[in-house]
Coordinates of C-alpha atoms and ligand atoms in Angstrom, one line a residue:
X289 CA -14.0 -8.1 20.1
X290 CA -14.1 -7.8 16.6
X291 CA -13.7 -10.3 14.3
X292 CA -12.1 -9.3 11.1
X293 CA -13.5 -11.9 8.6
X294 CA -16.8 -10.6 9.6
X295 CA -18.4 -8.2 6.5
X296 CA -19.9 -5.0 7.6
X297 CA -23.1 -4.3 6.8
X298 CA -22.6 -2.1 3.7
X299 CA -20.2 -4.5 2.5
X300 CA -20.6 -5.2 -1.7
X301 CA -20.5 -8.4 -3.0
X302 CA -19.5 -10.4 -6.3
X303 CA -20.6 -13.5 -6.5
X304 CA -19.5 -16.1 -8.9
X305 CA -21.3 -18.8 -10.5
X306 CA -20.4 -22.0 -12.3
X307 CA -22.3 -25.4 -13.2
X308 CA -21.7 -26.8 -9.6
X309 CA -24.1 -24.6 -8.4
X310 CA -26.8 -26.0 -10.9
X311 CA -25.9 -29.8 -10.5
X312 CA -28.0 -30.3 -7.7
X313 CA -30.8 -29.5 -9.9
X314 CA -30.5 -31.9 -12.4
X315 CA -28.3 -30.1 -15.2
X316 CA -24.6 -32.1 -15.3
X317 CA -21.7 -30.1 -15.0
X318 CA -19.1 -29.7 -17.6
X319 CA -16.1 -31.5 -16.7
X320 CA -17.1 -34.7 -14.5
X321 CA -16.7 -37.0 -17.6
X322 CA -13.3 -36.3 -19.5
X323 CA -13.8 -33.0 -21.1
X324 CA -16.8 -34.4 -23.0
X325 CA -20.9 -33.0 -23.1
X326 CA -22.8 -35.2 -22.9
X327 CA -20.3 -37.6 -25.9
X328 CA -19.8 -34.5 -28.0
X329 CA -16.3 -32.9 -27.4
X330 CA -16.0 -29.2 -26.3
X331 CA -14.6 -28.2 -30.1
X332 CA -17.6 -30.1 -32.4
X333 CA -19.9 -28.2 -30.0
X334 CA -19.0 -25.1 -28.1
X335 CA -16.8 -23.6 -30.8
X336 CA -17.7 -21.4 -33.8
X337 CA -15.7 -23.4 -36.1
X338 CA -17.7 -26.8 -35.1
X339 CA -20.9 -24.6 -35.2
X340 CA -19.9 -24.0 -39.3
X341 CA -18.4 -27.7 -39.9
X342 CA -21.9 -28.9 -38.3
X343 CA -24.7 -26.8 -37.6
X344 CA -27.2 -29.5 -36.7
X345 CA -25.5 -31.5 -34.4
X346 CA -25.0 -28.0 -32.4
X347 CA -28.5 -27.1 -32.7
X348 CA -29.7 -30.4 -31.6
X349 CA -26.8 -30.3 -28.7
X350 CA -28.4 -26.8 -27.5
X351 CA -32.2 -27.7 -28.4
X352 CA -31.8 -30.3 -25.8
X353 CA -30.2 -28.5 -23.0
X354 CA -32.6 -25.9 -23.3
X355 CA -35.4 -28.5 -23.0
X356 CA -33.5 -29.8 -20.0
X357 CA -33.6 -26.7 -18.2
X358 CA -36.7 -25.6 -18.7
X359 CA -37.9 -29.5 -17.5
X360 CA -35.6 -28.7 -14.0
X361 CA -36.2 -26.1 -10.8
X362 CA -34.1 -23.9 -8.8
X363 CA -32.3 -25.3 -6.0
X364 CA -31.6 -24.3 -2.1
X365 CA -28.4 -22.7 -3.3
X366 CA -29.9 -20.4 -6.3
X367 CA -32.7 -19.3 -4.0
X368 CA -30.2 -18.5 -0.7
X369 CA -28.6 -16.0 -3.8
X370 CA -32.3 -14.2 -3.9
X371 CA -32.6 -14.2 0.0
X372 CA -29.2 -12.2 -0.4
X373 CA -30.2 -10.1 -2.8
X374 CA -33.4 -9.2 -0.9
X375 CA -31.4 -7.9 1.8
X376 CA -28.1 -6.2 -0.3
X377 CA -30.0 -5.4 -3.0
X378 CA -27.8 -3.7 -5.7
X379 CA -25.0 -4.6 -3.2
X380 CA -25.1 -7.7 -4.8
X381 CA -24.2 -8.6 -8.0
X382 CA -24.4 -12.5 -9.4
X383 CA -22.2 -12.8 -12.2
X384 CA -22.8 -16.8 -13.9
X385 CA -21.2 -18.4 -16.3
X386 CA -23.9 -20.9 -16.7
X387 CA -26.1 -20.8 -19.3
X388 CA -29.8 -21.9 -17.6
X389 CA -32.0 -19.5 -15.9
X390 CA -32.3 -21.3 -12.6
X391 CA -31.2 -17.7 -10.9
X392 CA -33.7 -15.3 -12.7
X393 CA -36.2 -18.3 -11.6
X394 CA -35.7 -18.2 -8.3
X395 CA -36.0 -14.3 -8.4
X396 CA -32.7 -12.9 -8.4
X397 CA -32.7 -9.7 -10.5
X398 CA -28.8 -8.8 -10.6
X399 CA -27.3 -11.5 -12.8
X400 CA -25.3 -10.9 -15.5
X401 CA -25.0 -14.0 -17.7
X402 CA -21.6 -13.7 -19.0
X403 CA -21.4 -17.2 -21.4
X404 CA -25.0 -16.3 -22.6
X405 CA -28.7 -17.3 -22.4
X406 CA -30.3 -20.7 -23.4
X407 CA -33.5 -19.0 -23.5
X408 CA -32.3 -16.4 -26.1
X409 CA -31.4 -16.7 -30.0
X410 CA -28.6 -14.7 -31.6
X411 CA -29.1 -13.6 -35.1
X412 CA -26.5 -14.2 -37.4
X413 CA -27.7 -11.9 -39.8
X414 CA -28.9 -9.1 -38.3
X415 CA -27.1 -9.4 -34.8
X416 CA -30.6 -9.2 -32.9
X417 CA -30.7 -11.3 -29.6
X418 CA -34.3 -12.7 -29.1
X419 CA -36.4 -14.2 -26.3
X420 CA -36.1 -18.1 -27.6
X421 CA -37.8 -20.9 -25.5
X422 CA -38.3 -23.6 -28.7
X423 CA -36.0 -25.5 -30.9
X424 CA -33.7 -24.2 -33.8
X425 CA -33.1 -27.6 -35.3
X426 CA -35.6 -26.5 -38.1
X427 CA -34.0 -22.7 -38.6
X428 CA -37.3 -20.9 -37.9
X429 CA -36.9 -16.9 -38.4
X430 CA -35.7 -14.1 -36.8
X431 CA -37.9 -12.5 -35.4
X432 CA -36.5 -9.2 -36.0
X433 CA -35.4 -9.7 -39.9
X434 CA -37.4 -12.7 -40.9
X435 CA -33.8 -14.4 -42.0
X436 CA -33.2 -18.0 -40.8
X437 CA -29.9 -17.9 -39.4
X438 CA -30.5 -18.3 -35.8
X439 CA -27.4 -19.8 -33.1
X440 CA -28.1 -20.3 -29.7
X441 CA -27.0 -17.0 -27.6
X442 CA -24.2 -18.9 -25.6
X443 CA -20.7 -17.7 -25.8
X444 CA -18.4 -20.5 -27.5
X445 CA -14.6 -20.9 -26.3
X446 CA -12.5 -18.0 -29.1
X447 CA -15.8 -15.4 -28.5
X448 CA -16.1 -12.8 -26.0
X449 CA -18.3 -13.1 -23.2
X450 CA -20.6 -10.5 -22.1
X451 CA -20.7 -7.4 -20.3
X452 CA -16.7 -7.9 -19.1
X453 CA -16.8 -3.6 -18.3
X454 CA -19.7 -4.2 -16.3
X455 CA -18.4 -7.7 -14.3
X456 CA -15.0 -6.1 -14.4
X457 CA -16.1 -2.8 -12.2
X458 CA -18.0 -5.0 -9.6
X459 CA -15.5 -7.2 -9.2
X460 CA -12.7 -4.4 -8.5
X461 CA -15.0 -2.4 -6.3
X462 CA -16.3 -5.0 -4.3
X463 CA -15.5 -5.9 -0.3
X464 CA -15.8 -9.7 -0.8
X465 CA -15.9 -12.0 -4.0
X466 CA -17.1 -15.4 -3.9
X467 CA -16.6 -18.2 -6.2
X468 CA -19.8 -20.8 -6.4
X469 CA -19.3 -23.8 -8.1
X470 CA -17.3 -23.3 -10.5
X471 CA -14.0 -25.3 -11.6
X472 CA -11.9 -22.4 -12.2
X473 CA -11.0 -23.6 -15.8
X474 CA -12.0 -21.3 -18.3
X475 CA -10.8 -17.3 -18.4
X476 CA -12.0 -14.7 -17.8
X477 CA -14.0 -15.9 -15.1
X478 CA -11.1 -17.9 -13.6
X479 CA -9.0 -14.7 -13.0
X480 CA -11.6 -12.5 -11.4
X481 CA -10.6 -14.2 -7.7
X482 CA -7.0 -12.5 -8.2
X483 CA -8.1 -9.2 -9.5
X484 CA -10.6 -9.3 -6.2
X485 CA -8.0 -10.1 -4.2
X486 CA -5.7 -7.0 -5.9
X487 CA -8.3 -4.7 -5.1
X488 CA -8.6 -5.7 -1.6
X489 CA -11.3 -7.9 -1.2
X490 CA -11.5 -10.9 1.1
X491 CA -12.3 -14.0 -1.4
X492 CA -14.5 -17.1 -0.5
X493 CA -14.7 -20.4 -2.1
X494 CA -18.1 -22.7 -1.9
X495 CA -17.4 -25.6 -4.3
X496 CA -17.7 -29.7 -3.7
X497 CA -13.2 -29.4 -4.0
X498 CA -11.0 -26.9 -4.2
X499 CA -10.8 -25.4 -7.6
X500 CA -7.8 -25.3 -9.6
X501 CA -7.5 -21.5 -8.8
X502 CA -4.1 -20.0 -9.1
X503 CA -4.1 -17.5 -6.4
X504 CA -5.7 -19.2 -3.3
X505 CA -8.9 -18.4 -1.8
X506 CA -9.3 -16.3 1.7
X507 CA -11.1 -19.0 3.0
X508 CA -12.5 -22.4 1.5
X509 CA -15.8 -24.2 2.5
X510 CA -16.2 -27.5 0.8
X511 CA -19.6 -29.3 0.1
X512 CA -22.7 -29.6 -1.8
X513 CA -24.1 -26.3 -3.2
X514 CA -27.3 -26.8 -1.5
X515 CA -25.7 -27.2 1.5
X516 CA -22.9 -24.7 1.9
X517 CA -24.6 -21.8 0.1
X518 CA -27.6 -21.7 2.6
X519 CA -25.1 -21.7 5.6
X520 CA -23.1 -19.0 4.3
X521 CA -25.7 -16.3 3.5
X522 CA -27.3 -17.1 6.6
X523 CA -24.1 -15.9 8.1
X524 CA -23.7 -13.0 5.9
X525 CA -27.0 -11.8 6.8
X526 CA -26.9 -12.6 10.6
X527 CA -24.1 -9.9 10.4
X528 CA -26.2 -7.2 8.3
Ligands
APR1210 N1 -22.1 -28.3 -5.3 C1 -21.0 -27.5 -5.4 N2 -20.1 -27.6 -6.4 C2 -20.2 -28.6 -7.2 C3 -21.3 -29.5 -7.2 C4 -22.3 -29.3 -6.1 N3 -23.4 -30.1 -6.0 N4 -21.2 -30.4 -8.2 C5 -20.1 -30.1 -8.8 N5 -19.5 -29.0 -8.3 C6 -18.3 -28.3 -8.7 C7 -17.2 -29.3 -9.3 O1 -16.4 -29.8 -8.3 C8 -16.5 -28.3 -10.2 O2 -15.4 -27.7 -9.5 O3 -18.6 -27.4 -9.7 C9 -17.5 -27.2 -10.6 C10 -18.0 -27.4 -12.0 O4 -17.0 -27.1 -12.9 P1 -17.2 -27.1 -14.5 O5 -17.9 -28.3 -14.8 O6 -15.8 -26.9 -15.0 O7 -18.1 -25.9 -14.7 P2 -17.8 -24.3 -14.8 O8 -16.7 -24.0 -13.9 O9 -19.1 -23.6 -14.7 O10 -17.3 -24.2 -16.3 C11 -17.0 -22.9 -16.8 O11 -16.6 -23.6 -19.0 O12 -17.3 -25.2 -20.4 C12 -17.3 -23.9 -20.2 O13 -18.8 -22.2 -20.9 C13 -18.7 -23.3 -20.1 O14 -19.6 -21.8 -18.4 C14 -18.8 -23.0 -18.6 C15 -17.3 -22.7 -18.3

């Protein structure tokens, strides 16, 4: 008997990351408390206009995420994506929206951060993207041009994320996509489930509720990151 939902061994898959997947390890996710961050709304901090109207409130926003998840540790769920890439290897490709490095710390290599780094600086006047682990509150230098007109290197809502070419050819090549965590909100990322599901692949939600995705998942499992991610690349790789 076969059973058709099974992957084959060479199968290729995208997986999909959002804040859910990093709740469990202490970092809040984005919209449990009415569309605000921690009290600041999305537009005075994750836009470039409330980056210009004011700079240090968004600095000390970002300065103390970045602190926050440095201070927390990869969970179950991040290091179940490692055991996966292990075994797939560049069969595998994580694509996250989030903007902590809980999967590079748990030792996945294929991750594409889409939204951005925490751990990274952008240079506003030269354009250079730097290693970054301190504050900016006090506008030290680039480290590249010496100017002091460092941002965080996160991807605000009107700015384009990251390596779309790159996401966009996994996602269309792949045998099956799978959404983690995320709410399904915020484009492009929320529309990479339909083109999947154009190109033929069998699509997978792992979230604690149904997303708010517009075409519907293959198939659905509903619970805590921790929980259902283990499960489900154990059965992935029981069929390898
Ligand atoms: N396990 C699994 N899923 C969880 C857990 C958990 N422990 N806790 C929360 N979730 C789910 C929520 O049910 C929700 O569907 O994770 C999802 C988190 O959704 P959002 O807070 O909207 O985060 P995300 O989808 O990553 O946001 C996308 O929007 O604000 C921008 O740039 C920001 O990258 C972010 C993007």
């Amino acid at each position: 008997m076969t059973d058709t939902a099974a992957p084959a061994a060479a199968s290729r898959i995208v997986v999909l990351t959002g804040a859910g997947i990093s709740a469990e390890s202490g970092i809040p996710t984005f919209r449990d408390a009415g569309g605000l961050w921690e009290g600041h709304s999305v537009e005075d901090v994750a836009t470039p206009q409330g980056f210009e109207r004011d700079p240090v409130t968004v600095q000390r926003f970002y300065d103390a995420r970045r602190r926050a998840a440095a201070s927390v540790a990869p969970n179950a769920a991040h290091h179940a994506l490692a055991r996966l890439e292990r075994s797939l290897g560049d069969r595998l490709l994580v694509v996250t929206q989030n903007v902590d490095d809980l999967h590079e710390r748990a030792a996945s290599h294929r991750v594409v951060h889409m939204h951005g780094r925490l751990d990274r600086a952008l240079c506003r006047a030269c354009g250079a993207r730097s290693e970054w682990h301190d504050d900016l509150e006090d506008r030290p230098s680039c480290p590249v041009c010496g100017e002091r007109m460092l941002r965080p290197d996160v991807v605000w809502f009107g700015e384009m994320p990251y390596e779309l070419d790159r996401i966009e050819n996994a996602v269309v090549a792949c045998d099956i996509f799978v959404s983690i965590g995320t709410s399904g909100a915020v484009y492009p990322a929320a529309g990479y489930v339909a083109l999947a599901a154009a190109f033929g692949a069998r699509t997978v939600e792992l979230n604690l509720e149904p997303s708010d995705a517009v075409v519907p998942f293959d198939e659905s499992l509903v619970g805590r990151a921790t929980d259902v991610v283990p499960a489900w690349v154990d059965g992935i790789l029981a069929r390898s």
